[in-house]
mmCIF file of C-alpha atoms in Angstrom:
data_model
loop_
_atom_site.group_PDB
_atom_site.id
_atom_site.type_symbol
_atom_site.label_atom_id
_atom_site.label_comp_id
_atom_site.label_asym_id
_atom_site.label_seq_id
_atom_site.Cartn_x
_atom_site.Cartn_y
_atom_site.Cartn_z
ATOM 1 C CA MET A 6 -223.947 -97.095 204.297
ATOM 2 C CA ARG A 7 -224.498 -100.714 203.190
ATOM 3 C CA LYS A 8 -227.057 -100.038 200.810
ATOM 4 C CA ARG A 9 -224.969 -97.267 199.143
ATOM 5 C CA LEU A 10 -222.197 -99.487 198.594
ATOM 6 C CA PHE A 11 -224.169 -102.177 196.998
ATOM 7 C CA ILE A 12 -225.635 -99.728 194.647
ATOM 8 C CA LEU A 13 -221.969 -98.238 193.813
ATOM 9 C CA PHE A 14 -221.132 -101.608 193.596
ATOM 10 C CA VAL A 15 -223.411 -102.431 190.777
ATOM 11 C CA ALA A 16 -222.633 -99.294 189.083
ATOM 12 C CA VAL A 17 -219.010 -99.429 189.064
ATOM 13 C CA VAL A 18 -219.003 -103.230 187.955
ATOM 14 C CA MET A 19 -220.845 -101.939 185.106
ATOM 15 C CA ALA A 20 -218.630 -99.467 183.994
ATOM 16 C CA VAL A 21 -215.206 -101.257 184.436
ATOM 17 C CA SER A 22 -214.171 -103.156 181.268
ATOM 18 C CA VAL A 23 -212.502 -106.116 181.525
ATOM 19 C CA MET A 24 -209.166 -106.484 179.795
ATOM 20 C CA GLY A 25 -206.942 -109.522 178.655
ATOM 21 C CA GLN A 26 -207.981 -112.855 177.260
ATOM 22 C CA GLU A 27 -210.727 -114.333 177.127
ATOM 23 C CA TYR A 28 -211.979 -117.515 179.305
ATOM 24 C CA PRO A 29 -215.166 -119.311 178.345
ATOM 25 C CA THR A 30 -217.071 -120.439 181.148
ATOM 26 C CA MET A 31 -216.717 -124.492 181.948
ATOM 27 C CA PHE A 32 -219.828 -126.915 182.332
ATOM 28 C CA LEU A 33 -218.665 -130.398 183.637
ATOM 29 C CA GLY A 34 -214.948 -129.603 182.287
ATOM 30 C CA ILE A 35 -216.369 -128.566 179.078
ATOM 31 C CA PRO A 36 -216.163 -125.178 177.850
ATOM 32 C CA ILE A 37 -219.501 -123.257 176.667
ATOM 33 C CA ASP A 38 -217.755 -122.410 173.568
ATOM 34 C CA GLY A 39 -217.907 -123.192 169.749
ATOM 35 C CA SER A 40 -220.072 -124.571 167.662
ATOM 36 C CA LYS A 41 -223.840 -126.486 168.698
ATOM 37 C CA GLN A 42 -222.544 -129.836 167.053
ATOM 38 C CA GLU A 43 -218.991 -129.449 169.082
ATOM 39 C CA MET A 44 -220.901 -129.182 172.373
ATOM 40 C CA ILE A 45 -223.344 -132.078 171.259
ATOM 41 C CA HIS A 46 -220.212 -134.215 170.936
ATOM 42 C CA ASN A 47 -218.851 -132.869 174.140
ATOM 43 C CA LEU A 48 -221.701 -133.755 176.037
ATOM 44 C CA GLN A 49 -222.506 -137.150 174.464
ATOM 45 C CA SER A 50 -219.003 -137.894 175.787
ATOM 46 C CA LYS A 51 -220.066 -137.245 179.269
ATOM 47 C CA GLY A 52 -223.264 -139.618 178.816
ATOM 48 C CA PHE A 53 -225.965 -137.222 178.098
ATOM 49 C CA VAL A 54 -228.491 -138.059 175.611
ATOM 50 C CA TYR A 55 -229.472 -135.831 172.907
ATOM 51 C CA SER A 56 -232.904 -135.935 171.596
ATOM 52 C CA SER A 57 -233.004 -134.267 168.127
ATOM 53 C CA GLN A 58 -236.833 -134.122 168.187
ATOM 54 C CA LEU A 59 -236.946 -131.994 171.619
ATOM 55 C CA ASP A 60 -233.421 -130.379 170.987
ATOM 56 C CA CYS A 61 -232.280 -130.836 174.349
ATOM 57 C CA PHE A 62 -230.286 -133.720 176.505
ATOM 58 C CA SER A 63 -231.285 -136.082 179.514
ATOM 59 C CA GLY A 64 -229.254 -137.212 181.886
ATOM 60 C CA ILE A 65 -227.882 -136.866 185.852
ATOM 61 C CA ILE A 66 -226.709 -134.020 187.430
ATOM 62 C CA ASN A 67 -225.991 -133.290 191.105
ATOM 63 C CA GLY A 68 -227.923 -136.638 191.997
ATOM 64 C CA GLU A 69 -231.254 -135.673 189.593
ATOM 65 C CA GLN A 70 -232.543 -136.457 186.682
ATOM 66 C CA VAL A 71 -232.392 -133.322 184.616
ATOM 67 C CA LEU A 72 -232.763 -131.761 181.114
ATOM 68 C CA VAL A 73 -230.081 -129.719 179.277
ATOM 69 C CA ALA A 74 -230.528 -127.360 176.509
ATOM 70 C CA LEU A 75 -228.398 -124.972 175.144
ATOM 71 C CA ARG A 76 -228.555 -121.252 173.374
ATOM 72 C CA ILE A 77 -226.532 -120.247 170.740
ATOM 73 C CA ASP A 78 -225.834 -116.879 169.314
ATOM 74 C CA ASN A 79 -224.054 -115.854 166.450
ATOM 75 C CA GLY A 80 -223.147 -119.885 165.720
ATOM 76 C CA LYS A 81 -221.681 -120.164 168.971
ATOM 77 C CA VAL A 82 -222.727 -121.752 172.611
ATOM 78 C CA CYS A 83 -223.422 -118.917 174.811
ATOM 79 C CA GLN A 84 -225.486 -120.682 177.683
ATOM 80 C CA VAL A 85 -226.333 -124.061 179.091
ATOM 81 C CA ILE A 86 -229.495 -124.292 180.660
ATOM 82 C CA ILE A 87 -230.112 -127.354 183.116
ATOM 83 C CA GLY A 88 -233.777 -128.169 184.263
ATOM 84 C CA ASN A 89 -234.922 -130.344 187.086
ATOM 85 C CA LEU A 90 -237.335 -132.716 185.873
ATOM 86 C CA GLN A 91 -238.682 -133.460 189.292
ATOM 87 C CA THR A 92 -241.391 -131.199 190.902
ATOM 88 C CA TYR A 93 -241.290 -129.874 194.253
ATOM 89 C CA SER A 94 -243.328 -128.780 197.063
ATOM 90 C CA GLU A 95 -243.007 -124.769 198.522
ATOM 91 C CA LYS A 96 -241.075 -126.238 201.642
ATOM 92 C CA GLN A 97 -238.682 -128.416 199.072
ATOM 93 C CA VAL A 98 -237.691 -126.045 196.594
ATOM 94 C CA LYS A 99 -236.659 -123.617 199.451
ATOM 95 C CA GLU A 100 -234.371 -126.405 201.098
ATOM 96 C CA LYS A 101 -233.328 -127.044 197.432
ATOM 97 C CA PHE A 102 -232.555 -123.703 196.495
ATOM 98 C CA ASN A 103 -230.452 -123.038 199.929
ATOM 99 C CA ASN A 104 -228.485 -126.359 199.551
ATOM 100 C CA LEU A 105 -227.577 -125.109 196.039
ATOM 101 C CA MET A 106 -226.216 -121.802 197.226
ATOM 102 C CA LYS A 107 -224.243 -123.462 200.231
ATOM 103 C CA GLN A 108 -222.713 -125.892 197.538
ATOM 104 C CA PHE A 109 -221.930 -123.002 195.347
ATOM 105 C CA ASN A 110 -220.730 -120.707 198.549
ATOM 106 C CA ASP A 111 -218.435 -123.739 199.626
ATOM 107 C CA ASP A 112 -216.871 -124.179 195.985
ATOM 108 C CA PRO A 113 -213.498 -122.279 195.377
ATOM 109 C CA ASN A 114 -214.131 -122.500 191.703
ATOM 110 C CA TYR A 115 -217.148 -119.533 192.643
ATOM 111 C CA ILE A 116 -217.781 -116.280 194.068
ATOM 112 C CA SER A 117 -220.598 -114.764 195.222
ATOM 113 C CA ALA A 118 -221.605 -111.956 192.159
ATOM 114 C CA ARG A 119 -224.134 -109.975 194.506
ATOM 115 C CA LEU A 120 -223.270 -108.676 197.923
ATOM 116 C CA ASP A 121 -226.284 -109.212 199.351
ATOM 117 C CA GLN A 122 -227.100 -112.580 198.355
ATOM 118 C CA THR A 123 -229.084 -114.627 201.386
ATOM 119 C CA PHE A 124 -230.313 -117.877 201.913
ATOM 120 C CA ILE A 125 -234.352 -117.972 201.687
ATOM 121 C CA ASP A 126 -235.788 -118.078 205.176
ATOM 122 C CA LYS A 127 -237.516 -121.559 206.214
ATOM 123 C CA LYS A 128 -240.401 -119.247 207.406
ATOM 124 C CA GLU A 129 -240.814 -117.491 204.127
ATOM 125 C CA ARG A 130 -243.861 -117.955 201.976
ATOM 126 C CA ILE A 131 -242.738 -117.419 198.512
ATOM 127 C CA SER A 132 -245.589 -118.342 197.011
ATOM 128 C CA LYS A 133 -247.220 -115.031 198.578
ATOM 129 C CA THR A 134 -243.790 -112.440 198.708
ATOM 130 C CA GLY A 135 -244.187 -111.870 194.345
ATOM 131 C CA LYS A 136 -240.619 -111.826 194.609
ATOM 132 C CA ASP A 137 -238.070 -113.514 192.421
ATOM 133 C CA TYR A 138 -235.538 -116.022 193.984
ATOM 134 C CA ALA A 139 -232.433 -116.291 192.051
ATOM 135 C CA ALA A 140 -228.597 -116.384 193.379
ATOM 136 C CA TYR A 141 -226.003 -115.504 190.591
ATOM 137 C CA TYR A 142 -222.288 -116.485 191.039
ATOM 138 C CA MET A 143 -219.052 -115.919 188.986
ATOM 139 C CA GLN A 144 -217.083 -118.869 188.110
ATOM 140 C CA ILE A 145 -213.344 -118.709 188.529
ATOM 141 C CA THR A 146 -212.039 -119.580 185.359
ATOM 142 C CA HIS A 147 -208.331 -118.535 185.405
ATOM 143 C CA GLU A 148 -206.000 -117.216 187.896
ATOM 144 C CA LEU A 149 -206.389 -113.571 189.108
ATOM 145 C CA ASP A 150 -204.142 -111.470 186.949
ATOM 146 C CA THR A 151 -202.613 -108.937 189.705
ATOM 147 C CA THR A 152 -201.564 -106.437 187.523
ATOM 148 C CA ILE A 153 -205.268 -106.027 185.706
ATOM 149 C CA TRP A 154 -206.429 -106.385 189.383
ATOM 150 C CA MET A 155 -204.642 -103.446 190.759
ATOM 151 C CA LYS A 156 -205.743 -101.341 187.279
ATOM 152 C CA ASP A 157 -209.091 -102.003 188.420
ATOM 153 C CA MET A 158 -208.614 -101.231 191.855
ATOM 154 C CA ASP A 159 -207.376 -98.009 190.814
ATOM 155 C CA LYS A 160 -210.345 -97.093 188.591
ATOM 156 C CA ILE A 161 -212.925 -98.350 191.117
ATOM 157 C CA ALA A 162 -211.021 -96.174 194.088
ATOM 158 C CA LYS A 163 -211.432 -93.123 192.024
ATOM 159 C CA GLU A 164 -215.067 -93.773 191.377
ATOM 160 C CA VAL A 165 -215.707 -94.533 195.257
ATOM 161 C CA ALA A 166 -213.699 -91.170 196.027
ATOM 162 C CA GLU A 167 -215.787 -89.225 193.948
ATOM 163 C CA GLN A 168 -219.151 -90.869 195.008
ATOM 164 C CA PHE A 169 -218.219 -89.923 199.030
ATOM 165 C CA ALA A 170 -216.359 -86.577 198.556
ATOM 166 C CA ASP A 171 -218.895 -85.110 200.591
ATOM 167 C CA ARG A 172 -218.318 -87.406 203.445
ATOM 168 C CA ASP A 173 -215.905 -87.491 206.012
ATOM 169 C CA LEU A 174 -215.540 -90.922 206.499
ATOM 170 C CA SER A 175 -214.151 -92.584 209.775
ATOM 171 C CA GLU A 176 -211.476 -95.059 209.870
ATOM 172 C CA ARG A 177 -213.932 -97.953 209.851
ATOM 173 C CA GLU A 178 -215.933 -96.737 206.991
ATOM 174 C CA GLN A 179 -212.628 -96.469 205.184
ATOM 175 C CA ASP A 180 -211.365 -99.897 206.027
ATOM 176 C CA VAL A 181 -214.909 -101.207 204.532
ATOM 177 C CA LEU A 182 -214.578 -99.519 201.389
ATOM 178 C CA GLY A 183 -211.083 -100.520 200.920
ATOM 179 C CA VAL A 184 -212.490 -104.234 201.039
ATOM 180 C CA TYR A 185 -215.203 -103.633 198.662
ATOM 181 C CA ILE A 186 -212.901 -102.085 196.201
ATOM 182 C CA GLU A 187 -210.653 -105.065 196.222
ATOM 183 C CA GLN A 188 -213.536 -107.474 196.109
ATOM 184 C CA MET A 189 -214.695 -105.215 193.044
ATOM 185 C CA ALA A 190 -211.739 -105.295 191.020
ATOM 186 C CA ILE A 191 -211.411 -109.349 191.733
ATOM 187 C CA ARG A 192 -214.516 -109.583 190.082
ATOM 188 C CA GLN A 193 -214.178 -107.594 186.964
ATOM 189 C CA GLN A 194 -212.227 -110.590 185.757
ATOM 190 C CA TYR A 195 -214.985 -112.880 185.697
ATOM 191 C CA LEU A 196 -217.776 -110.455 184.990
ATOM 192 C CA ASN A 197 -218.635 -112.904 181.535
ATOM 193 C CA ASN A 198 -218.271 -116.199 183.577
ATOM 194 C CA ILE A 199 -221.575 -116.093 185.436
ATOM 195 C CA VAL A 200 -223.774 -119.263 187.028
ATOM 196 C CA TRP A 201 -226.907 -118.702 188.342
ATOM 197 C CA PHE A 202 -230.225 -120.416 189.511
ATOM 198 C CA LYS A 203 -234.114 -119.386 189.902
ATOM 199 C CA ILE A 204 -236.833 -120.896 191.403
ATOM 200 C CA LEU A 205 -239.531 -121.228 188.393
ATOM 201 C CA LYS A 206 -243.472 -121.766 189.404
ATOM 202 C CA ASN A 207 -245.395 -124.113 187.678
ATOM 203 C CA LYS A 208 -248.983 -125.959 187.978
ATOM 204 C CA LYS A 209 -247.864 -128.745 189.766
ATOM 205 C CA GLY A 210 -245.392 -126.895 191.979
ATOM 206 C CA TYR A 211 -241.688 -125.799 191.575
ATOM 207 C CA SER A 212 -238.728 -126.310 190.005
ATOM 208 C CA ILE A 213 -235.118 -124.668 189.844
ATOM 209 C CA ALA A 214 -233.207 -124.093 186.623
ATOM 210 C CA ILE A 215 -229.424 -123.621 186.511
ATOM 211 C CA TYR A 216 -228.002 -121.104 183.602
ATOM 212 C CA TYR A 217 -224.122 -121.309 182.952
ATOM 213 C CA ASP A 218 -223.363 -118.076 180.766
ATOM 214 C CA ASN A 219 -220.401 -117.407 178.436
ATOM 215 C CA LEU A 220 -220.980 -113.880 177.972
ATOM 216 C CA TYR A 221 -218.268 -113.121 175.373
ATOM 217 C CA ASN A 222 -220.450 -115.013 173.127
ATOM 218 C CA LYS A 223 -223.161 -112.945 173.692
ATOM 219 C CA SER A 224 -224.441 -110.464 171.282
ATOM 220 C CA SER A 225 -223.710 -107.112 172.883
ATOM 221 C CA GLY A 226 -226.191 -105.080 170.456
ATOM 222 C CA SER A 227 -223.034 -103.565 168.472
ATOM 223 C CA ASP A 228 -224.412 -105.016 165.275
ATOM 224 C CA LEU A 229 -227.850 -103.007 165.897
#
């Protein structure tokens, strides 16, 4: 049932539209929005050094030296990318990845975007599995709008009812579905505020890149 619920979660989240005002994702208290020059100025005011030759910044985040790059879409900043300059061993990168997950899990400004998100097992050989290792979170950029939340719960509940119309659900299963519906409806309001990170492999070892996405500013394909 858990696998079926997760597939349903993904389908419903993709299907239900987000309502209301736009709230850009924040990076170090700076809205990921506006022009490139505005973001350069804002990051420089935070102590980051901009290289016009490399078109990126250097600075320290979370105690480590990093490079910071910007992605622009239709003249607006839509993504901030942070890359570690340090290279890790397989053991080190697993520890780094799990520590980042713990930091995000413990931060009240974020909720997990994936219901099956787990830490990397210490015994797992990431060099042998062929898997992509990434973790996804939604940034809580504003107070939950309960009116929209109730409307989204109603929409999602109807989708769930259709999916399980052929099942005689137990009381426990109904309780589980109720919790999923509530959680999915909450996430609807933060679908455009995604912060995620993944493990990258290079010739020397491993590194981690972190991405702050303001999906409000990304092209939706409507102009194709």
